mmCIF file of C-alpha atoms in Angstrom:
data_model
loop_
_atom_site.group_PDB
_atom_site.id
_atom_site.type_symbol
_atom_site.label_atom_id
_atom_site.label_comp_id
_atom_site.label_asym_id
_atom_site.label_seq_id
_atom_site.Cartn_x
_atom_site.Cartn_y
_atom_site.Cartn_z
ATOM 1 C CA UNK C 948 37.331 11.143 28.978
ATOM 2 C CA UNK C 949 38.499 14.404 30.857
ATOM 3 C CA UNK C 950 42.323 14.780 31.477
ATOM 4 C CA UNK C 951 43.600 12.546 34.097
ATOM 5 C CA UNK C 952 44.366 15.275 36.564
ATOM 6 C CA UNK C 953 40.728 16.460 36.503
ATOM 7 C CA UNK C 954 38.837 13.262 35.919
ATOM 8 C CA UNK C 955 36.348 12.308 38.739
ATOM 9 C CA UNK C 956 37.010 9.002 40.392
ATOM 10 C CA UNK C 957 33.899 7.220 39.063
ATOM 11 C CA UNK C 958 34.714 8.450 35.476
ATOM 12 C CA UNK C 959 38.029 6.730 35.749
ATOM 13 C CA UNK C 960 36.579 3.584 36.914
ATOM 14 C CA UNK C 961 34.239 3.727 34.034
ATOM 15 C CA UNK C 962 36.750 4.100 31.489
ATOM 16 C CA UNK C 963 38.945 1.406 32.990
ATOM 17 C CA UNK C 964 36.148 -1.039 32.818
ATOM 18 C CA UNK C 965 35.349 -0.147 29.270
ATOM 19 C CA UNK C 966 38.945 -0.919 28.294
ATOM 20 C CA UNK C 967 38.743 -4.249 29.985
ATOM 21 C CA UNK C 968 36.023 -5.312 27.499
ATOM 22 C CA UNK C 969 38.217 -4.242 24.478
ATOM 23 C CA UNK C 970 37.090 -0.949 23.459
ATOM 24 C CA UNK C 971 40.681 -0.235 22.418
ATOM 25 C CA UNK C 972 41.043 -3.672 21.029
ATOM 26 C CA UNK C 973 42.917 -4.621 17.640
ATOM 27 C CA UNK C 974 43.440 -7.947 15.927
ATOM 28 C CA UNK C 975 46.756 -9.986 15.981
ATOM 29 C CA UNK C 976 47.934 -12.804 13.843
ATOM 30 C CA UNK C 977 48.017 -15.032 16.952
ATOM 31 C CA UNK C 978 44.140 -15.166 17.240
ATOM 32 C CA UNK C 979 41.992 -17.064 14.905
ATOM 33 C CA UNK C 980 39.223 -15.012 13.441
ATOM 34 C CA UNK C 981 35.787 -16.642 13.343
ATOM 35 C CA UNK C 982 33.400 -15.965 10.420
ATOM 36 C CA UNK C 983 30.577 -13.649 11.221
ATOM 37 C CA UNK C 984 27.649 -15.524 12.794
ATOM 38 C CA UNK C 985 25.136 -17.125 10.351
ATOM 39 C CA UNK C 986 22.454 -17.328 12.794
ATOM 40 C CA UNK C 987 19.666 -14.729 12.157
ATOM 41 C CA UNK C 988 18.604 -12.110 14.870
ATOM 42 C CA UNK C 989 16.559 -13.972 17.584
ATOM 43 C CA UNK C 990 17.657 -17.392 16.637
ATOM 44 C CA UNK C 991 17.807 -19.542 19.814
ATOM 45 C CA UNK C 992 21.373 -20.701 19.937
ATOM 46 C CA UNK C 993 20.887 -22.276 23.274
ATOM 47 C CA UNK C 994 18.149 -24.326 21.808
ATOM 48 C CA UNK C 995 20.491 -25.390 19.087
ATOM 49 C CA UNK C 996 23.155 -26.468 21.489
ATOM 50 C CA UNK C 997 20.451 -28.679 23.388
ATOM 51 C CA UNK C 998 19.279 -30.273 20.220
ATOM 52 C CA UNK C 999 22.919 -30.954 19.204
ATOM 53 C CA UNK C 1000 23.736 -32.788 22.501
ATOM 54 C CA UNK C 1001 20.451 -34.740 22.337
ATOM 55 C CA UNK C 1002 21.740 -35.844 18.758
ATOM 56 C CA UNK C 1003 25.063 -36.774 20.235
ATOM 57 C CA UNK C 1004 23.351 -38.779 22.826
ATOM 58 C CA UNK C 1005 21.344 -40.753 20.425
ATOM 59 C CA UNK C 1006 24.438 -41.613 18.513
ATOM 60 C CA UNK C 1007 26.155 -42.760 21.790
ATOM 61 C CA UNK C 1008 23.358 -44.390 24.071
ATOM 62 C CA UNK C 1009 25.847 -45.516 26.459
ATOM 63 C CA UNK C 1010 26.744 -41.984 27.556
ATOM 64 C CA UNK C 1011 24.784 -39.935 30.077
ATOM 65 C CA UNK C 1012 23.451 -36.369 29.148
ATOM 66 C CA UNK C 1013 23.686 -33.618 31.916
ATOM 67 C CA UNK C 1014 22.039 -30.279 31.587
ATOM 68 C CA UNK C 1015 23.500 -27.196 33.516
ATOM 69 C CA UNK C 1016 21.499 -26.115 36.480
ATOM 70 C CA UNK C 1017 21.972 -22.289 36.026
ATOM 71 C CA UNK C 1018 20.649 -21.442 39.585
ATOM 72 C CA UNK C 1019 23.044 -23.667 41.203
ATOM 73 C CA UNK C 1020 26.136 -22.585 39.056
ATOM 74 C CA UNK C 1021 28.095 -19.358 38.889
ATOM 75 C CA UNK C 1022 30.746 -17.830 36.669
ATOM 76 C CA UNK C 1023 32.563 -14.690 37.772
ATOM 77 C CA UNK C 1024 35.092 -12.603 36.016
ATOM 78 C CA UNK C 1025 37.425 -10.174 38.130
ATOM 79 C CA UNK C 1026 39.014 -7.123 36.652
ATOM 80 C CA UNK C 1027 42.074 -5.525 38.231
ATOM 81 C CA UNK C 1028 43.270 -1.977 38.332
ATOM 82 C CA UNK C 1029 46.862 -1.447 37.435
ATOM 83 C CA UNK C 1030 49.608 1.068 36.976
ATOM 84 C CA UNK C 1031 51.487 3.518 39.247
ATOM 85 C CA UNK C 1032 48.138 5.181 39.998
ATOM 86 C CA UNK C 1033 46.193 2.187 40.453
ATOM 87 C CA UNK C 1034 44.735 3.538 43.730
ATOM 88 C CA UNK C 1035 42.772 5.815 41.607
ATOM 89 C CA UNK C 1036 40.803 3.266 39.960
ATOM 90 C CA UNK C 1037 38.559 0.395 40.745
ATOM 91 C CA UNK C 1038 38.531 -3.421 40.687
ATOM 92 C CA UNK C 1039 35.438 -4.869 39.052
ATOM 93 C CA UNK C 1040 33.444 -7.897 39.117
ATOM 94 C CA UNK C 1041 30.999 -9.387 36.536
ATOM 95 C CA UNK C 1042 28.708 -12.250 36.817
ATOM 96 C CA UNK C 1043 26.962 -14.504 34.009
ATOM 97 C CA UNK C 1044 23.566 -15.346 35.679
ATOM 98 C CA UNK C 1045 22.071 -17.301 32.904
ATOM 99 C CA UNK C 1046 24.543 -19.788 32.020
ATOM 100 C CA UNK C 1047 23.500 -22.552 29.308
ATOM 101 C CA UNK C 1048 25.537 -25.765 29.147
ATOM 102 C CA UNK C 1049 25.482 -29.445 28.441
ATOM 103 C CA UNK C 1050 27.730 -32.435 28.919
ATOM 104 C CA UNK C 1051 27.943 -35.929 27.479
ATOM 105 C CA UNK C 1052 29.756 -38.269 29.771
ATOM 106 C CA UNK C 1053 30.830 -42.004 29.576
ATOM 107 C CA UNK C 1054 32.000 -42.578 33.025
ATOM 108 C CA UNK C 1055 34.362 -45.463 31.802
ATOM 109 C CA UNK C 1056 36.005 -43.268 29.002
ATOM 110 C CA UNK C 1057 36.129 -39.654 30.427
ATOM 111 C CA UNK C 1058 38.412 -38.577 27.826
ATOM 112 C CA UNK C 1059 35.387 -38.821 25.257
ATOM 113 C CA UNK C 1060 33.346 -36.276 27.505
ATOM 114 C CA UNK C 1061 31.845 -33.536 25.414
ATOM 115 C CA UNK C 1062 31.043 -30.429 27.308
ATOM 116 C CA UNK C 1063 29.991 -26.841 26.084
ATOM 117 C CA UNK C 1064 28.948 -23.654 28.079
ATOM 118 C CA UNK C 1065 27.681 -20.327 26.743
ATOM 119 C CA UNK C 1066 25.986 -17.204 27.967
ATOM 120 C CA UNK C 1067 24.948 -13.827 26.474
ATOM 121 C CA UNK C 1068 26.909 -10.631 26.899
ATOM 122 C CA UNK C 1069 23.649 -8.596 27.280
ATOM 123 C CA UNK C 1070 22.825 -10.734 30.335
ATOM 124 C CA UNK C 1071 25.933 -9.902 32.139
ATOM 125 C CA UNK C 1072 25.673 -8.168 35.629
ATOM 126 C CA UNK C 1073 28.112 -5.842 36.625
ATOM 127 C CA UNK C 1074 29.506 -4.748 39.964
ATOM 128 C CA UNK C 1075 26.499 -6.051 42.039
ATOM 129 C CA UNK C 1076 27.027 -4.279 45.483
ATOM 130 C CA UNK C 1077 26.418 -7.524 47.384
ATOM 131 C CA UNK C 1078 29.045 -9.335 45.344
ATOM 132 C CA UNK C 1079 31.548 -6.448 45.827
ATOM 133 C CA UNK C 1080 31.068 -6.590 49.506
ATOM 134 C CA UNK C 1081 31.778 -10.305 49.620
ATOM 135 C CA UNK C 1082 35.009 -9.806 47.966
ATOM 136 C CA UNK C 1083 36.475 -7.669 50.590
ATOM 137 C CA UNK C 1084 38.782 -4.432 50.706
ATOM 138 C CA UNK C 1085 39.865 -4.510 47.105
ATOM 139 C CA UNK C 1086 36.243 -4.001 46.028
ATOM 140 C CA UNK C 1087 35.096 -1.986 48.763
ATOM 141 C CA UNK C 1088 34.703 1.305 46.901
ATOM 142 C CA UNK C 1089 31.030 2.060 45.901
ATOM 143 C CA UNK C 1090 29.964 2.665 42.400
ATOM 144 C CA UNK C 1091 26.915 4.541 41.622
ATOM 145 C CA UNK C 1092 24.086 2.900 39.730
ATOM 146 C CA UNK C 1093 24.497 5.659 36.924
ATOM 147 C CA UNK C 1094 28.234 4.868 36.550
ATOM 148 C CA UNK C 1095 27.605 0.961 36.365
ATOM 149 C CA UNK C 1096 24.740 1.655 33.692
ATOM 150 C CA UNK C 1097 26.945 3.997 31.589
ATOM 151 C CA UNK C 1098 29.699 1.337 31.760
ATOM 152 C CA UNK C 1099 27.431 -1.489 30.566
ATOM 153 C CA UNK C 1100 25.807 0.393 27.839
ATOM 154 C CA UNK C 1101 29.217 1.494 26.472
ATOM 155 C CA UNK C 1102 30.790 -1.969 27.037
ATOM 156 C CA UNK C 1103 28.108 -3.792 24.931
ATOM 157 C CA UNK C 1104 27.807 -1.002 22.139
ATOM 158 C CA UNK C 1105 29.091 -0.513 18.650
ATOM 159 C CA UNK C 1106 32.519 0.723 19.956
ATOM 160 C CA UNK C 1107 32.722 -2.187 22.419
ATOM 161 C CA UNK C 1108 31.912 -5.931 22.199
ATOM 162 C CA UNK C 1109 29.049 -5.323 19.397
ATOM 163 C CA UNK C 1110 26.756 -7.550 21.328
ATOM 164 C CA UNK C 1111 24.189 -7.129 18.872
ATOM 165 C CA UNK C 1112 26.371 -8.860 16.195
ATOM 166 C CA UNK C 1113 28.233 -11.224 18.634
ATOM 167 C CA UNK C 1114 25.911 -11.882 21.625
ATOM 168 C CA UNK C 1115 27.193 -15.032 22.830
ATOM 169 C CA UNK C 1116 30.391 -16.275 24.452
ATOM 170 C CA UNK C 1117 31.137 -19.896 24.175
ATOM 171 C CA UNK C 1118 33.495 -22.460 26.040
ATOM 172 C CA UNK C 1119 33.871 -25.775 24.424
ATOM 173 C CA UNK C 1120 35.901 -28.725 25.787
ATOM 174 C CA UNK C 1121 38.446 -29.938 23.254
ATOM 175 C CA UNK C 1122 40.282 -32.361 25.231
ATOM 176 C CA UNK C 1123 40.193 -33.957 28.521
ATOM 177 C CA UNK C 1124 42.690 -35.784 30.600
ATOM 178 C CA UNK C 1125 43.200 -37.031 34.152
ATOM 179 C CA UNK C 1126 41.078 -39.076 36.659
ATOM 180 C CA UNK C 1127 38.226 -37.898 38.934
ATOM 181 C CA UNK C 1128 38.403 -35.725 40.726
ATOM 182 C CA UNK C 1129 41.276 -34.121 39.104
ATOM 183 C CA UNK C 1130 41.028 -33.232 35.555
ATOM 184 C CA UNK C 1131 43.015 -31.062 33.031
ATOM 185 C CA UNK C 1132 40.771 -29.710 30.149
ATOM 186 C CA UNK C 1133 41.663 -27.884 26.989
ATOM 187 C CA UNK C 1134 38.854 -25.453 26.223
ATOM 188 C CA UNK C 1135 38.136 -23.412 23.128
ATOM 189 C CA UNK C 1136 36.981 -19.823 24.155
ATOM 190 C CA UNK C 1137 34.960 -17.858 21.602
ATOM 191 C CA UNK C 1138 34.486 -14.102 22.260
ATOM 192 C CA UNK C 1139 33.699 -11.278 19.944
ATOM 193 C CA UNK C 1140 34.416 -13.048 16.728
ATOM 194 C CA UNK C 1141 37.722 -14.660 17.797
ATOM 195 C CA UNK C 1142 38.810 -17.865 19.161
ATOM 196 C CA UNK C 1143 41.458 -19.133 21.456
ATOM 197 C CA UNK C 1144 42.286 -22.417 23.246
ATOM 198 C CA UNK C 1145 43.893 -23.048 26.445
ATOM 199 C CA UNK C 1146 44.343 -25.598 29.269
ATOM 200 C CA UNK C 1147 42.533 -25.280 32.704
ATOM 201 C CA UNK C 1148 42.500 -27.414 35.800
ATOM 202 C CA UNK C 1149 39.075 -28.848 37.137
ATOM 203 C CA UNK C 1150 38.177 -30.474 40.213
ATOM 204 C CA UNK C 1151 35.051 -32.519 39.370
ATOM 205 C CA UNK C 1152 32.615 -34.943 40.914
ATOM 206 C CA UNK C 1153 30.071 -37.326 39.114
ATOM 207 C CA UNK C 1154 27.399 -39.434 40.451
ATOM 208 C CA UNK C 1155 23.825 -40.542 39.492
ATOM 209 C CA UNK C 1156 22.470 -37.279 40.766
ATOM 210 C CA UNK C 1157 24.569 -34.681 39.331
ATOM 211 C CA UNK C 1158 27.902 -33.464 37.642
ATOM 212 C CA UNK C 1159 29.910 -30.825 39.465
ATOM 213 C CA UNK C 1160 32.943 -28.999 38.450
ATOM 214 C CA UNK C 1161 34.888 -26.058 39.977
ATOM 215 C CA UNK C 1162 37.995 -24.250 38.681
ATOM 216 C CA UNK C 1163 39.547 -20.940 37.507
ATOM 217 C CA UNK C 1164 41.385 -19.727 34.381
ATOM 218 C CA UNK C 1165 43.398 -16.420 33.419
ATOM 219 C CA UNK C 1166 42.484 -14.811 30.236
ATOM 220 C CA UNK C 1167 44.738 -12.063 28.831
ATOM 221 C CA UNK C 1168 43.146 -9.492 26.838
ATOM 222 C CA UNK C 1169 46.361 -9.259 24.509
ATOM 223 C CA UNK C 1170 45.613 -12.990 23.599
ATOM 224 C CA UNK C 1171 42.377 -11.960 22.149
ATOM 225 C CA UNK C 1172 43.899 -9.063 20.073
ATOM 226 C CA UNK C 1173 42.753 -6.524 22.568
ATOM 227 C CA UNK C 1174 44.918 -3.673 24.130
ATOM 228 C CA UNK C 1175 44.296 -3.147 27.794
ATOM 229 C CA UNK C 1176 43.424 0.437 28.566
ATOM 230 C CA UNK C 1177 46.026 2.993 29.993
ATOM 231 C CA UNK C 1178 46.644 6.537 30.035
ATOM 232 C CA UNK C 1179 49.895 8.640 31.232
ATOM 233 C CA UNK C 1180 52.249 6.052 29.701
ATOM 234 C CA UNK C 1181 50.782 3.362 32.012
ATOM 235 C CA UNK C 1182 50.243 5.645 34.851
ATOM 236 C CA UNK C 1183 46.691 4.459 35.111
ATOM 237 C CA UNK C 1184 45.744 1.049 33.546
ATOM 238 C CA UNK C 1185 43.514 -2.185 33.555
ATOM 239 C CA UNK C 1186 45.525 -5.340 34.077
ATOM 240 C CA UNK C 1187 46.113 -7.477 31.004
ATOM 241 C CA UNK C 1188 44.937 -10.513 33.049
ATOM 242 C CA UNK C 1189 41.339 -11.357 33.795
ATOM 243 C CA UNK C 1190 40.435 -13.954 36.483
ATOM 244 C CA UNK C 1191 37.490 -16.226 35.690
ATOM 245 C CA UNK C 1192 36.193 -18.326 38.368
ATOM 246 C CA UNK C 1193 33.420 -20.865 38.154
ATOM 247 C CA UNK C 1194 31.368 -23.530 39.966
ATOM 248 C CA UNK C 1195 29.229 -25.546 37.670
ATOM 249 C CA UNK C 1196 26.388 -28.042 38.380
ATOM 250 C CA UNK C 1197 24.543 -30.016 35.978
ATOM 251 C CA UNK C 1198 21.704 -32.570 36.259
ATOM 252 C CA UNK C 1199 21.095 -35.752 34.553
ATOM 253 C CA UNK C 1200 18.548 -35.753 31.746
ATOM 254 C CA UNK C 1201 16.159 -38.562 31.133
ATOM 255 C CA UNK C 1202 17.025 -40.738 28.023
#
């Protein structure tokens, strides 16, 4: 990267975004390290997830199985510029267009609900112009296709998220409390070979035709052993906090 005083605006934005995904990350004792994936290259992990939930339903025939409708669902990550010179940088937005997910629900015993969501890092869409435009003035700056492509390439590479080795991001419900439509869910999040659990709030609806849920959570890079990017003693930086918003729709599956 060029010295700050001479770096072009788009180069600063690229550098900031790369930092968000952990190019400067390091491990910390507070984070649980996962064993390296045992799946071989090309293994259909989404298929394995589907089979696991089918097995769970066979063991619990009173429960209803739901499959995520990817076209009706969305998951968005917002990345914020920070530091005293934040105006020189950009906010960013990522979308996961090919979500995979399942839920096994017993309406009379919601606390026994099992849910899991996953997506591939190499399928992320970065800074889609239409999405940036919808977000308003904070995302109004235009990013060139070349800058976005370079960011994506570096983000997924060996110095970043190592998507070849750790292609999947997984969110798994660990505990669920509350009553529809207001639920609190403890989720385990797996990313880049590390795992962390936290609580999030859900607003959910359930009927014979669909299961829907919407909510948001804040992930801190430092909680996953990552050091947010900064230069000039924090003059220009990426905020530690990442805002994740989601609206999920799942359809019932035939028994």
